[in-house]
Amino acid sequence: MDEMEQMLSTLPLLKHLELHTECATDLVDGFRWESASHDLVTLNFYFIVHLDNVEQTLDSFRTCYWLTEKRWFVAYKRKRFFSIPYFGKTSVSMGFRRHVISTATNDQICFDRITELESSASTAHINHYFPNVRTLKLNDVCHFKTISSIIPLNEITHLILSYWITSWTMISYCVEQMPSLHTLSVMNNSSELLECKQSIYFKQIKTLHIDAQWPLNVIDRIEELGRCFPSVEHLHATSHCSSIFVRMIDGFKHLSNGSFMFTGVSEIQRKDWSVKPEWAIYGARRLRVGKFTCRFSEPYIYVWIDEQVGRFQK
């Protein structure tokens, strides 16, 4: 701490300080930091340090200077001593348990930092509110009445579905409750989308992630996905078959860029696509007219179409 105090004394105009380091215990002394940090507007640190007496150390950061004047709070967990909410978690599971010891007067300061919530039916009992959650991950069918009581559904921009979906009608209802939603990730049985009723479509989705294997018997129907998602501009998909990606490019009429991950690339394909990446998506009708470019970076083929091409080439 002596060296830190000496350094700060030579920087009288310093207003914002952020520190990341492994340190000795003398650097986590709240009393000495009071005089050293008095002229700072912001101070955030992340120290790797072993503490024998955690509460005694935290007490030095519980003075009026820290809690009232500066409103700077700290926490300790597993040899990590850090500022909160700055270095606090940004994602949690609904079944999480608070395992950090902190100087915060209540936990809401940390809940306000959470931007991603992972939820499942078995962990739906929680009485906290997370006002800044924008990404919602569902691991199971959930009651949206419960979820809406802990996060602002109307502010959700990204929905991740990681369970086996049996009712796309329910998902359609879910999406309707999220007017700000523009990104959807489907991590399992995406092929069931092809069985959706004609009345089910997701017009507000601009970015679509599909992480699923497609049976060969649905290849000829892949373009129907464009009906379910008529506004998709950005696509991220996984398959072992280039024909799947070709039909996706043709099916999504407003697609401007896509990243396609191959689950298996042969040695011949690797050599060919390294020289001519467009061969991986040969046959796409949409690419016969207009401009496009693509790049192969195993296991991905990246495609930019029309106006996106100029932006990529600059």
PDB file of N, CA and C in Angstrom, residues 5 47 57 70 86 136 152 157 180 189 204 206 216 220 237 243 245 263 272 281 290 300:
ATOM      1  N   GLU A   5       0.122   4.555  -2.348  1.00  0.00           N
ATOM      2  CA  GLU A   5      -0.046   5.905  -1.805  1.00  0.00           C
ATOM      3  C   GLU A   5       0.959   6.871  -2.418  1.00  0.00           C
ATOM      4  N   PHE A  47      -8.898  -7.447  -6.787  1.00  0.00           N
ATOM      5  CA  PHE A  47      -7.675  -7.961  -6.174  1.00  0.00           C
ATOM      6  C   PHE A  47      -7.783  -9.467  -5.933  1.00  0.00           C
ATOM      7  N   THR A  57     -11.527  -7.119   7.553  1.00  0.00           N
ATOM      8  CA  THR A  57     -11.104  -6.343   6.380  1.00  0.00           C
ATOM      9  C   THR A  57     -12.269  -5.548   5.812  1.00  0.00           C
ATOM     10  N   LYS A  70     -18.926   8.337  -0.591  1.00  0.00           N
ATOM     11  CA  LYS A  70     -18.545   7.870  -1.924  1.00  0.00           C
ATOM     12  C   LYS A  70     -19.539   6.868  -2.515  1.00  0.00           C
ATOM     13  N   TYR A  86     -19.520  -2.889 -10.068  1.00  0.00           N
ATOM     14  CA  TYR A  86     -18.681  -2.817 -11.271  1.00  0.00           C
ATOM     15  C   TYR A  86     -18.147  -4.179 -11.684  1.00  0.00           C
ATOM     16  N   LEU A 136     -32.993 -13.405 -21.882  1.00  0.00           N
ATOM     17  CA  LEU A 136     -33.673 -14.423 -21.079  1.00  0.00           C
ATOM     18  C   LEU A 136     -33.425 -15.791 -21.691  1.00  0.00           C
ATOM     19  N   PRO A 152     -38.431  -7.276 -16.499  1.00  0.00           N
ATOM     20  CA  PRO A 152     -39.324  -6.521 -17.386  1.00  0.00           C
ATOM     21  C   PRO A 152     -39.412  -7.196 -18.757  1.00  0.00           C
ATOM     22  N   THR A 157     -34.624  -8.268 -25.219  1.00  0.00           N
ATOM     23  CA  THR A 157     -34.230  -8.156 -26.629  1.00  0.00           C
ATOM     24  C   THR A 157     -33.748  -9.488 -27.211  1.00  0.00           C
ATOM     25  N   SER A 180     -39.889  -5.691 -27.440  1.00  0.00           N
ATOM     26  CA  SER A 180     -38.541  -5.238 -27.813  1.00  0.00           C
ATOM     27  C   SER A 180     -37.678  -6.365 -28.361  1.00  0.00           C
ATOM     28  N   ASN A 189     -34.737 -28.609 -31.037  1.00  0.00           N
ATOM     29  CA  ASN A 189     -35.452 -29.176 -32.182  1.00  0.00           C
ATOM     30  C   ASN A 189     -36.006 -28.128 -33.138  1.00  0.00           C
ATOM     31  N   GLN A 204     -41.051  -9.994 -35.792  1.00  0.00           N
ATOM     32  CA  GLN A 204     -40.156  -9.026 -35.151  1.00  0.00           C
ATOM     33  C   GLN A 204     -38.713  -9.515 -35.050  1.00  0.00           C
ATOM     34  N   LYS A 206     -35.139 -10.224 -36.022  1.00  0.00           N
ATOM     35  CA  LYS A 206     -34.171  -9.781 -37.024  1.00  0.00           C
ATOM     36  C   LYS A 206     -32.920 -10.659 -37.040  1.00  0.00           C
ATOM     37  N   LEU A 216     -32.217 -35.280 -42.987  1.00  0.00           N
ATOM     38  CA  LEU A 216     -32.087 -35.135 -44.439  1.00  0.00           C
ATOM     39  C   LEU A 216     -33.439 -35.045 -45.128  1.00  0.00           C
ATOM     40  N   ASP A 220     -35.621 -30.311 -48.423  1.00  0.00           N
ATOM     41  CA  ASP A 220     -36.416 -29.638 -49.453  1.00  0.00           C
ATOM     42  C   ASP A 220     -37.410 -28.638 -48.871  1.00  0.00           C
ATOM     43  N   ALA A 237     -26.369 -20.506 -38.054  1.00  0.00           N
ATOM     44  CA  ALA A 237     -26.937 -21.851 -38.105  1.00  0.00           C
ATOM     45  C   ALA A 237     -25.855 -22.917 -38.071  1.00  0.00           C
ATOM     46  N   SER A 243     -26.218 -28.161 -48.267  1.00  0.00           N
ATOM     47  CA  SER A 243     -27.524 -27.946 -48.908  1.00  0.00           C
ATOM     48  C   SER A 243     -28.497 -27.241 -47.968  1.00  0.00           C
ATOM     49  N   PHE A 245     -27.708 -24.938 -45.769  1.00  0.00           N
ATOM     50  CA  PHE A 245     -27.364 -23.520 -45.762  1.00  0.00           C
ATOM     51  C   PHE A 245     -27.777 -22.847 -47.069  1.00  0.00           C
ATOM     52  N   THR A 263     -20.623 -29.069 -38.937  1.00  0.00           N
ATOM     53  CA  THR A 263     -20.253 -29.992 -37.866  1.00  0.00           C
ATOM     54  C   THR A 263     -19.196 -30.991 -38.316  1.00  0.00           C
ATOM     55  N   ASP A 272     -10.606 -27.034 -50.765  1.00  0.00           N
ATOM     56  CA  ASP A 272     -11.383 -26.305 -51.769  1.00  0.00           C
ATOM     57  C   ASP A 272     -11.907 -24.976 -51.224  1.00  0.00           C
ATOM     58  N   ILE A 281     -21.416 -22.784 -50.638  1.00  0.00           N
ATOM     59  CA  ILE A 281     -22.827 -22.403 -50.749  1.00  0.00           C
ATOM     60  C   ILE A 281     -23.254 -22.348 -52.213  1.00  0.00           C
ATOM     61  N   GLY A 290     -27.021  -9.943 -57.958  1.00  0.00           N
ATOM     62  CA  GLY A 290     -26.547  -9.079 -56.885  1.00  0.00           C
ATOM     63  C   GLY A 290     -25.153  -9.466 -56.416  1.00  0.00           C
ATOM     64  N   TYR A 300     -16.483 -22.440 -39.924  1.00  0.00           N
ATOM     65  CA  TYR A 300     -17.521 -21.505 -40.344  1.00  0.00           C
ATOM     66  C   TYR A 300     -17.348 -21.032 -41.782  1.00  0.00           C
TER      67      TYR A 300
END
